[in-house]
Amino acid sequence: LSEEHYEKEVTVVARVDNARVQSAKLAFLMLRQQGQKVQAVIAATEPISRQMIKYTGGLNVNSIVQVTGTVKKPEIPISSASISHLEIHITKVYMISEAAQMLPMQVKDAERPPPETTEEGPQVDSEGTPIVTLKTRLDNRVLDLQTETSQAITWISSGVSQLFAEYMIKSGSRWISTPKLVGAATEGGSGVFEVKYFKRTAYLAQSPQLYKQMCIAGDMENVFEIAPVFRAEDSNTHRHLTEFSGLDFEKTFRGHYHEVLEFAEDLLVFILTQLKERYASQIATIQKSYPKAGDFKLPKDGKALRMNYMDGVALLKEAGVDVSEQERFENDFSTAMEKQLGQIIRDKYDTDFYVLDKFPMAVRPFYTKADPNDKRFSNSYDFFMRGEEIMSGAQRINDIKELEESMRAKGLEPNQEGFEDYLNAFRQGCPPHAGGGLGLNRIVMFFLGLPNVRLASLFPRDPQRLRP
Ligand code: ATP
Ligand code: MG
Ligand code: MG
Ligand code: MG
């Protein structure tokens, strides 16, 4: 409602956020639409009967009603940002869709962030106010999506996908869809889900990697995809899902893979700055529950701070973290190390956004191009937000002989079933290319400073959760 509706008759369809009978002659409704609220008053004046007052004040919370009335200024001004400063004086109420009398949780109780420590936790706080745990919220996700915070988070998520596609299309990239049902689990890395495929076994794709590269070999030059990624990782962490939305791209380059690294950097800066600009009101709403939302530090020059993986290792050492160099060649950073490095970089360089280049070859997949100057390293990079990984990318090997050698070095047999179509793509020539993969849910999570990736997924999937 805005000033233009003042003293005019309006009809709204909204949910009942709250209903109460004040007296035999007066009842109040709080109406809610996409997290925004407006107060409605019904008073017993001709032709409104006392029966209608009782009916209106006794409406089940969450029911969808159609209300007609005149827009007025309330006697006591409303100061809450999420409640309209105008109110409706009701003349008609119709039930559109009635909610059950008992709901598994109250939407208003789910407005507060769930306790961070455990999924179960206490059911009421010290003042006796119900605490809705993350588990209860996710079990009742449809109700949970109705909260002001969830409404805003889902807008941010929609914004990230839109901005990613906008940037890609502007750069001449083609939007592709690659198969999620694949015949062989050849990519390596994380576990894959098996599915029954008539009389055979198929697998759910753990990334579009091999197909993106086959599109490059098919002369598509610059491609991107927004699609589900499946990982059979039995790890219950704050940042891993078994199904997530992947934002992937792959493109050719002329001289150096840093052209693509810089492309990825510009892409992320575009997404992060545009989110702040286009979704300021949603960010402000989310800040009420998660104060760090949108308070995201880019370096002063608007680029990502860039350093090599080994510079990151040196920073950790300098700060007294126990890192053996040998170990660092064989294993990727643990989440704890990533976070420690994030803190060091924030303190030293005042940024939440950086990229590490030149990861050791041993921690990257077989299709990654080794650094021609030092084969222990690779032309590969990870981007980080608030000290945690949001993107991995690399230059890929485009020469068939080099690709076969790299496979053997990783203990893979090029003649092995399942690799033939991928390898054939390189036997007919393929231009130099590089790319990357981002997790949509991770960008939302770290941009908003949410404690758990499940809060940035509509219907999250993890090892325990297959519903709703
Ligand atoms: P991590 O080190 O966190 O396990 P990863 O290196 O295994 O991630 P990649 O294979 O590089 O992940 O996938 C590309 C991107 O996809 C990651 O940078 C991250 O943003 C996202 N991602 C990866 N795994 C998950 C997951 N299980 N749940 C949600 N997002 C994920
Ligand atoms: Mg992983
Ligand atoms: Mg990783
Ligand atoms: Mg990675």
XYZ file of C-alpha atoms and ligand atoms in Angstrom:
502
model
C 0.000 0.000 0.000
C 1.231 3.470 -0.799
C -0.019 7.031 -0.346
C -1.959 6.836 -3.621
C -4.321 4.310 -1.969
C -5.107 6.627 0.953
C -8.869 6.938 1.583
C -9.556 4.639 -1.399
C -11.119 1.201 -1.449
C -8.724 -1.692 -2.069
C -9.093 -5.458 -2.362
C -6.150 -7.633 -1.359
C -5.590 -11.375 -1.298
C -3.135 -12.291 1.422
C -2.345 -14.692 4.244
C -3.539 -14.169 7.776
C -0.367 -13.591 9.763
C -2.317 -13.077 12.943
C -5.992 -12.638 13.902
C -7.437 -11.418 17.172
C -10.768 -10.327 18.610
C -10.330 -7.172 20.658
C -13.967 -6.868 21.820
C -17.430 -7.832 20.628
C -17.229 -4.807 18.339
C -13.613 -4.859 17.154
C -11.139 -7.345 15.607
C -7.693 -7.083 14.007
C -6.029 -8.986 11.210
C -2.379 -8.833 10.256
C -2.153 -9.727 6.578
C 1.018 -10.971 4.883
C 2.164 -11.147 1.271
C 5.707 -12.295 0.347
C 6.984 -11.307 3.768
C 5.401 -7.825 3.710
C 2.635 -7.086 6.213
C -0.384 -4.807 6.493
C -2.783 -4.369 9.398
C -6.541 -4.605 8.843
C -9.273 -3.550 11.288
C -12.903 -4.571 11.424
C -15.374 -2.664 13.603
C -19.068 -3.286 14.181
C -20.660 -0.424 12.247
C -23.468 -0.802 9.721
C -23.640 -3.222 7.856
C -21.047 -5.293 9.764
C -22.509 -7.682 12.288
C -20.969 -8.858 15.572
C -20.936 -12.354 14.048
C -18.635 -11.097 11.313
C -16.279 -9.561 13.905
C -16.098 -12.915 15.679
C -15.515 -14.760 12.395
C -12.749 -12.401 11.243
C -10.909 -12.338 14.572
C -11.096 -16.137 14.762
C -9.639 -16.895 11.336
C -6.999 -19.630 11.338
C -3.505 -18.219 11.062
C -2.004 -18.681 7.579
C -5.360 -18.934 5.801
C -5.546 -17.051 2.522
C -8.329 -14.460 2.552
C -9.646 -11.767 0.270
C -10.198 -8.534 2.103
C -11.916 -5.374 0.808
C -11.756 -2.123 2.743
C -10.768 1.538 2.859
C -7.152 2.573 3.351
C -6.630 4.778 6.434
C -3.853 5.988 8.701
C -3.782 3.960 11.945
C -4.519 5.757 15.228
C -1.173 4.642 16.612
C 1.523 5.053 13.925
C 3.295 1.835 12.889
C 7.075 2.028 13.001
C 8.097 -1.496 11.891
C 9.861 -1.588 8.500
C 8.115 -4.793 7.442
C 4.591 -3.528 8.291
C 2.825 -0.980 6.097
C 2.268 2.405 7.779
C -1.263 2.425 6.347
C -4.074 0.101 7.419
C -7.235 -1.303 5.870
C -10.673 -0.760 7.418
C -12.471 -3.933 6.405
C -15.883 -4.030 4.752
C -15.758 -7.558 3.294
C -13.804 -10.750 4.060
C -13.873 -13.923 1.968
C -12.088 -17.174 2.743
C -10.044 -18.218 -0.281
C -8.118 -21.145 1.166
C -8.281 -22.175 4.808
C -5.161 -23.257 6.767
C -5.279 -26.048 9.349
C -5.894 -24.911 12.914
C -2.637 -26.440 14.173
C 0.493 -25.728 12.148
C 3.780 -27.637 12.752
C 5.449 -24.300 13.471
C 4.520 -20.653 13.439
C 5.953 -18.582 10.610
C 6.723 -15.741 13.032
C 8.740 -18.098 15.287
C 10.798 -19.188 12.274
C 11.781 -15.573 11.590
C 14.652 -15.808 14.036
C 17.831 -17.595 12.871
C 17.940 -21.235 14.002
C 20.446 -22.044 16.763
C 23.850 -22.660 15.200
C 25.204 -25.356 17.463
C 23.049 -28.448 16.931
C 20.159 -29.357 14.655
C 18.006 -30.325 17.637
C 18.828 -27.814 20.379
C 16.430 -26.350 22.994
C 12.803 -25.796 22.029
C 12.326 -22.519 23.904
C 14.754 -19.738 24.813
C 15.285 -18.289 28.311
C 12.211 -16.054 27.862
C 10.031 -18.979 26.866
C 9.836 -17.957 23.200
C 9.833 -21.007 20.914
C 13.087 -21.630 19.040
C 12.536 -23.321 15.746
C 15.477 -25.595 14.959
C 16.966 -25.900 11.483
C 15.628 -29.451 11.304
C 12.034 -28.375 12.051
C 12.316 -25.538 9.565
C 13.639 -27.762 6.799
C 11.078 -30.490 7.586
C 8.412 -27.806 7.112
C 10.149 -25.945 4.348
C 6.979 -24.685 2.634
C 6.007 -22.796 5.789
C 9.596 -21.745 6.306
C 9.764 -20.287 2.782
C 6.972 -17.898 3.811
C 9.154 -16.086 6.333
C 10.417 -12.643 5.452
C 14.031 -13.875 5.595
C 13.473 -16.916 3.357
C 11.559 -14.757 0.896
C 14.540 -12.413 0.653
C 17.102 -15.238 0.417
C 15.224 -16.862 -2.465
C 15.225 -13.507 -4.293
C 19.013 -13.260 -3.863
C 19.397 -16.789 -5.210
C 17.250 -15.930 -8.211
C 19.393 -12.803 -8.655
C 22.667 -14.738 -8.701
C 21.412 -17.055 -11.470
C 20.069 -14.119 -13.450
C 23.269 -12.072 -13.098
C 25.408 -15.075 -14.042
C 23.345 -15.646 -17.195
C 23.315 -11.907 -17.977
C 27.089 -11.653 -17.768
C 27.633 -14.797 -19.826
C 25.213 -13.826 -22.593
C 26.710 -10.316 -22.734
C 30.099 -11.946 -23.326
C 28.773 -13.943 -26.283
C 28.428 -17.204 -24.375
C 25.873 -19.865 -25.330
C 23.530 -21.329 -22.703
C 23.836 -25.117 -22.848
C 22.227 -28.143 -21.204
C 24.381 -31.236 -20.859
C 23.256 -34.730 -19.771
C 22.852 -35.452 -16.094
C 22.405 -39.169 -16.762
C 25.796 -40.448 -17.828
C 27.007 -43.881 -18.849
C 30.233 -44.058 -16.885
C 31.651 -42.579 -13.691
C 34.827 -41.431 -15.388
C 35.403 -37.921 -14.115
C 36.858 -38.956 -10.771
C 37.009 -36.747 -7.721
C 33.939 -37.270 -5.582
C 31.525 -40.178 -5.314
C 28.723 -40.630 -7.842
C 25.147 -41.840 -7.460
C 24.172 -44.958 -9.379
C 20.750 -45.151 -10.977
C 18.968 -48.077 -12.591
C 18.792 -47.380 -16.332
C 16.602 -50.115 -17.822
C 18.922 -53.132 -17.853
C 22.083 -51.104 -17.255
C 23.543 -48.829 -14.603
C 23.798 -45.099 -15.229
C 25.253 -42.380 -13.004
C 24.181 -38.883 -12.037
C 26.680 -36.327 -13.361
C 29.047 -34.945 -10.701
C 29.715 -31.943 -12.961
C 29.267 -30.955 -16.617
C 33.074 -30.843 -17.030
C 33.657 -33.408 -19.791
C 30.616 -32.264 -21.794
C 31.550 -28.569 -21.533
C 34.918 -29.460 -23.053
C 33.275 -31.563 -25.766
C 31.211 -28.464 -26.669
C 34.477 -26.494 -27.018
C 35.798 -29.267 -29.300
C 32.486 -28.842 -31.160
C 33.525 -25.239 -31.962
C 31.115 -23.610 -29.499
C 33.928 -21.373 -28.119
C 32.160 -19.947 -25.082
C 29.484 -21.900 -23.191
C 27.713 -21.839 -19.838
C 25.224 -23.934 -17.923
C 23.049 -23.624 -14.813
C 22.123 -27.122 -13.716
C 22.053 -29.583 -10.820
C 25.289 -31.252 -9.766
C 25.197 -34.533 -7.838
C 27.870 -35.597 -5.345
C 27.620 -38.833 -3.350
C 29.721 -37.401 -0.516
C 28.692 -38.768 2.835
C 29.948 -35.653 4.562
C 27.703 -33.645 6.825
C 29.208 -30.184 6.778
C 27.874 -26.660 6.783
C 28.784 -26.236 3.092
C 28.195 -29.568 1.315
C 24.958 -30.776 -0.262
C 24.510 -33.995 -2.238
C 22.661 -32.055 -4.944
C 23.440 -28.416 -5.633
C 23.036 -25.846 -8.398
C 26.175 -25.535 -10.468
C 27.033 -22.421 -12.444
C 29.542 -23.616 -15.012
C 31.362 -22.027 -17.910
C 34.096 -22.948 -20.377
C 35.737 -20.785 -23.025
C 38.595 -20.626 -25.467
C 41.432 -18.138 -25.029
C 44.042 -16.615 -27.319
C 47.308 -16.304 -25.427
C 47.172 -17.168 -21.727
C 44.742 -18.894 -19.356
C 44.770 -15.767 -17.184
C 42.401 -14.260 -19.780
C 39.841 -16.749 -18.452
C 40.849 -16.260 -14.816
C 40.222 -12.532 -15.290
C 36.936 -13.262 -17.030
C 35.861 -15.245 -13.938
C 37.019 -12.425 -11.693
C 34.982 -9.834 -13.630
C 32.017 -12.192 -13.556
C 32.114 -12.499 -9.764
C 32.674 -8.775 -9.215
C 29.683 -8.103 -11.521
C 27.464 -10.520 -9.576
C 28.510 -9.219 -6.139
C 28.222 -5.513 -6.932
C 24.943 -5.877 -8.836
C 23.417 -7.914 -6.000
C 24.093 -5.022 -3.634
C 22.581 -2.557 -6.064
C 19.501 -4.463 -7.235
C 18.605 -6.305 -4.025
C 19.283 -3.667 -1.358
C 15.870 -4.095 0.319
C 16.164 -7.893 0.474
C 19.671 -7.562 1.916
C 18.377 -5.164 4.582
C 15.654 -7.677 5.506
C 18.161 -10.543 5.795
C 20.473 -8.381 7.944
C 17.839 -8.429 10.691
C 18.633 -12.139 11.166
C 22.143 -12.352 9.679
C 23.898 -9.020 10.318
C 26.785 -9.740 7.899
C 24.452 -10.103 4.908
C 25.800 -8.178 1.934
C 28.520 -6.645 4.093
C 31.036 -8.136 1.741
C 34.485 -6.630 1.271
C 35.903 -6.421 -2.238
C 39.496 -5.191 -2.598
C 39.786 -1.423 -3.174
C 40.576 -1.746 -6.891
C 37.427 -3.849 -7.367
C 39.458 -6.881 -8.513
C 40.118 -10.086 -6.618
C 43.319 -10.199 -4.607
C 45.474 -12.731 -6.483
C 48.264 -14.917 -5.151
C 49.713 -18.331 -5.826
C 48.755 -21.364 -3.782
C 52.262 -21.525 -2.290
C 52.013 -17.860 -1.207
C 48.906 -18.913 0.696
C 50.885 -21.752 2.303
C 53.615 -19.236 3.249
C 51.031 -16.924 4.854
C 49.703 -19.819 6.927
C 53.229 -20.756 8.034
C 54.055 -17.179 8.877
C 50.988 -17.113 11.132
C 52.280 -20.187 12.936
C 49.868 -22.722 11.405
C 51.429 -26.167 11.266
C 51.679 -26.871 7.529
C 54.179 -29.310 6.099
C 55.215 -28.402 2.593
C 55.286 -32.026 1.494
C 51.736 -32.488 2.711
C 50.652 -29.380 0.835
C 51.769 -30.909 -2.451
C 49.659 -33.994 -1.912
C 46.504 -32.707 -0.290
C 44.260 -29.737 -0.907
C 43.646 -27.269 1.937
C 41.251 -28.548 4.575
C 38.188 -26.381 5.304
C 39.816 -25.336 8.590
C 42.977 -24.203 6.754
C 40.902 -22.373 4.135
C 39.169 -20.476 6.937
C 42.440 -19.699 8.729
C 43.902 -18.354 5.503
C 40.718 -16.336 4.937
C 41.131 -14.684 8.328
C 44.828 -13.942 7.721
C 44.034 -12.396 4.324
C 41.173 -10.354 5.757
C 43.416 -8.977 8.520
C 46.315 -8.279 6.196
C 44.590 -7.138 2.990
C 41.108 -6.130 4.215
C 39.215 -8.261 1.687
C 36.733 -11.169 1.635
C 37.408 -11.965 -2.007
C 40.563 -13.520 -3.448
C 41.884 -16.120 -5.842
C 44.678 -18.649 -5.406
C 46.408 -19.648 -8.631
C 48.789 -22.533 -9.450
C 47.475 -25.370 -7.315
C 49.722 -28.444 -7.073
C 49.047 -30.863 -9.948
C 48.537 -33.705 -7.469
C 45.363 -32.153 -6.035
C 43.699 -31.426 -9.386
C 41.853 -33.731 -11.822
C 43.541 -35.425 -14.810
C 42.254 -32.947 -17.421
C 44.077 -30.017 -15.718
C 46.984 -28.430 -17.628
C 50.317 -28.636 -15.789
C 52.302 -25.415 -15.391
C 54.785 -25.607 -18.321
C 57.471 -23.924 -16.165
C 57.157 -26.241 -13.176
C 55.239 -29.485 -13.638
C 54.637 -29.880 -9.903
C 52.064 -27.099 -10.249
C 49.132 -26.528 -12.578
C 47.398 -23.702 -14.421
C 44.463 -23.923 -12.067
C 42.783 -21.575 -9.610
C 40.204 -21.427 -6.816
C 38.184 -18.339 -5.883
C 37.268 -17.748 -2.239
C 34.577 -15.715 -0.478
C 34.905 -15.090 3.286
C 37.652 -17.711 3.451
C 35.806 -20.584 1.774
C 35.903 -21.986 -1.748
C 33.236 -20.854 -4.179
C 34.823 -21.735 -7.504
C 37.418 -24.057 -8.987
C 38.720 -23.586 -12.485
C 41.664 -24.298 -14.717
C 43.208 -24.421 -18.116
C 42.387 -27.864 -19.523
C 44.692 -30.077 -21.535
C 43.718 -29.799 -25.227
C 46.375 -32.115 -26.703
C 45.422 -35.782 -26.922
C 48.915 -37.156 -26.165
C 49.345 -34.925 -23.155
C 45.859 -35.874 -21.972
C 46.614 -39.611 -22.205
C 49.899 -39.129 -20.333
C 48.173 -37.129 -17.620
C 45.599 -39.897 -17.224
C 48.290 -42.556 -16.834
C 50.136 -40.398 -14.307
C 46.886 -40.370 -12.270
C 46.516 -44.160 -12.563
C 43.755 -43.998 -15.193
C 43.803 -46.113 -18.343
C 42.830 -44.119 -21.485
C 41.480 -47.294 -23.138
C 39.184 -47.859 -20.219
C 35.499 -47.992 -21.114
C 33.729 -44.661 -20.758
C 36.577 -42.378 -21.853
C 36.332 -43.001 -25.618
C 33.866 -40.221 -26.513
C 35.697 -37.650 -24.422
C 39.115 -38.585 -25.827
C 37.822 -38.727 -29.405
C 36.840 -35.074 -29.032
C 40.570 -34.243 -28.789
C 41.657 -36.548 -31.629
C 39.971 -34.178 -34.083
C 41.732 -31.097 -32.677
C 40.554 -28.772 -29.913
C 41.502 -25.122 -29.214
C 43.163 -24.076 -25.921
C 40.466 -23.458 -23.323
C 39.806 -22.918 -19.638
C 36.762 -22.549 -17.421
C 35.318 -22.951 -13.986
C 32.488 -24.183 -11.821
C 30.718 -22.241 -9.084
C 28.208 -23.342 -6.506
C 25.097 -21.127 -6.607
C 24.166 -22.046 -3.037
C 27.677 -21.259 -1.850
C 27.685 -17.777 -3.426
C 24.348 -17.015 -1.742
C 25.574 -18.440 1.559
C 28.861 -16.513 1.671
C 27.497 -13.279 0.215
C 24.829 -13.246 2.920
C 27.042 -14.623 5.699
C 24.608 -17.519 6.344
C 25.957 -20.178 8.709
C 24.669 -23.136 6.669
C 24.352 -23.880 2.941
C 20.970 -25.547 3.605
C 19.533 -22.077 4.256
C 20.580 -21.165 0.702
C 18.892 -24.165 -0.922
C 15.156 -24.391 -1.615
C 14.746 -28.066 -0.757
C 18.192 -29.181 0.407
C 19.543 -32.670 -0.159
C 22.150 -34.091 2.188
C 23.050 -37.647 3.274
C 20.152 -37.607 5.792
C 17.614 -35.594 3.876
C 15.642 -36.686 0.817
C 12.451 -34.791 1.643
C 10.548 -32.559 1.357
P 34.992 -28.506 -1.572
O 36.490 -28.333 -1.513
O 34.243 -27.479 -0.795
O 34.554 -29.904 -1.283
P 35.209 -29.041 -4.338
O 36.591 -28.550 -4.582
O 35.025 -30.491 -4.127
O 34.561 -28.232 -3.095
P 34.483 -28.508 -7.063
O 34.484 -29.887 -7.595
O 35.651 -27.664 -7.339
O 34.214 -28.565 -5.485
O 33.109 -27.821 -7.518
C 32.991 -26.483 -7.958
C 32.194 -25.627 -6.985
O 30.945 -26.232 -6.666
C 32.841 -25.433 -5.627
O 33.798 -24.404 -5.672
C 31.655 -25.074 -4.758
O 31.276 -23.726 -4.915
C 30.564 -25.939 -5.322
N 30.420 -27.196 -4.577
C 31.236 -28.267 -4.616
N 30.787 -29.274 -3.860
C 29.635 -28.826 -3.308
C 28.683 -29.412 -2.443
N 28.830 -30.665 -2.012
N 27.597 -28.679 -2.071
C 27.439 -27.405 -2.523
N 28.309 -26.805 -3.360
C 29.400 -27.496 -3.756
Mg 34.521 -31.565 -2.480
Mg 37.944 -27.863 -2.968
Mg 37.215 -27.252 -6.001
